């Protein structure tokens, strides 16, 4: 990327849309000036210009929730950036994965891609619970109890899912399946396995 091609506005800024390189979820909108763009390019982590503080800021400098940059693109007018990153934790100061969680208009039908994003978000949340161990969290409780407790819960939820299916109870089946998926994610995190590894195995089987 040639930074000289970027068309900064009259304040020397360009909007930067930050997107998760893996899930493609939009994480945040911030602004960069030439210096923050240079620092981002050189360091491999996102730097922005804070309009409220009138200063540079390194994303995650205090929270630890940095963003490793994979790619920076600019649009056809060269006056907006798209930054693909691998986030290390939530991107929003509220603790949410994305700054975009308010809903103004929603006329879309849920898709498999939406489910993938939801599952990925769940995995990241569970992984954060294991690292941070906040008090009062059920996920923290499971990790504190250890592998045997987690395995027991997976078995229980699998049984309850089978019972719901056997009883032809669609609503219960959905809830029990969600419970089972949650506990399976906890198990994967506990054993240091990723959703990507599971996805790779499923892809390999499909290709066969």
CSV table of C-alpha atoms in Angstrom, one decimal, residues 9 13 22 24 38 40 50 69 84 123 150 155 199:
chain,number,residue,atom,x,y,z
A,9,UNK,CA,-9.9,14.9,4.7
A,13,UNK,CA,-8.1,12.0,8.8
A,22,UNK,CA,-11.7,-14.7,10.1
A,24,UNK,CA,-15.7,-11.0,8.6
A,38,UNK,CA,2.3,4.6,9.3
A,40,UNK,CA,-0.1,0.6,12.0
A,50,UNK,CA,-8.7,9.9,18.8
A,69,UNK,CA,-3.3,-6.5,11.2
A,84,UNK,CA,-8.6,-6.8,8.4
A,123,UNK,CA,-15.8,-19.4,21.7
A,150,UNK,CA,-17.0,-30.3,32.0
A,155,UNK,CA,-22.7,-36.1,28.8
A,199,UNK,CA,-14.0,-27.0,10.7
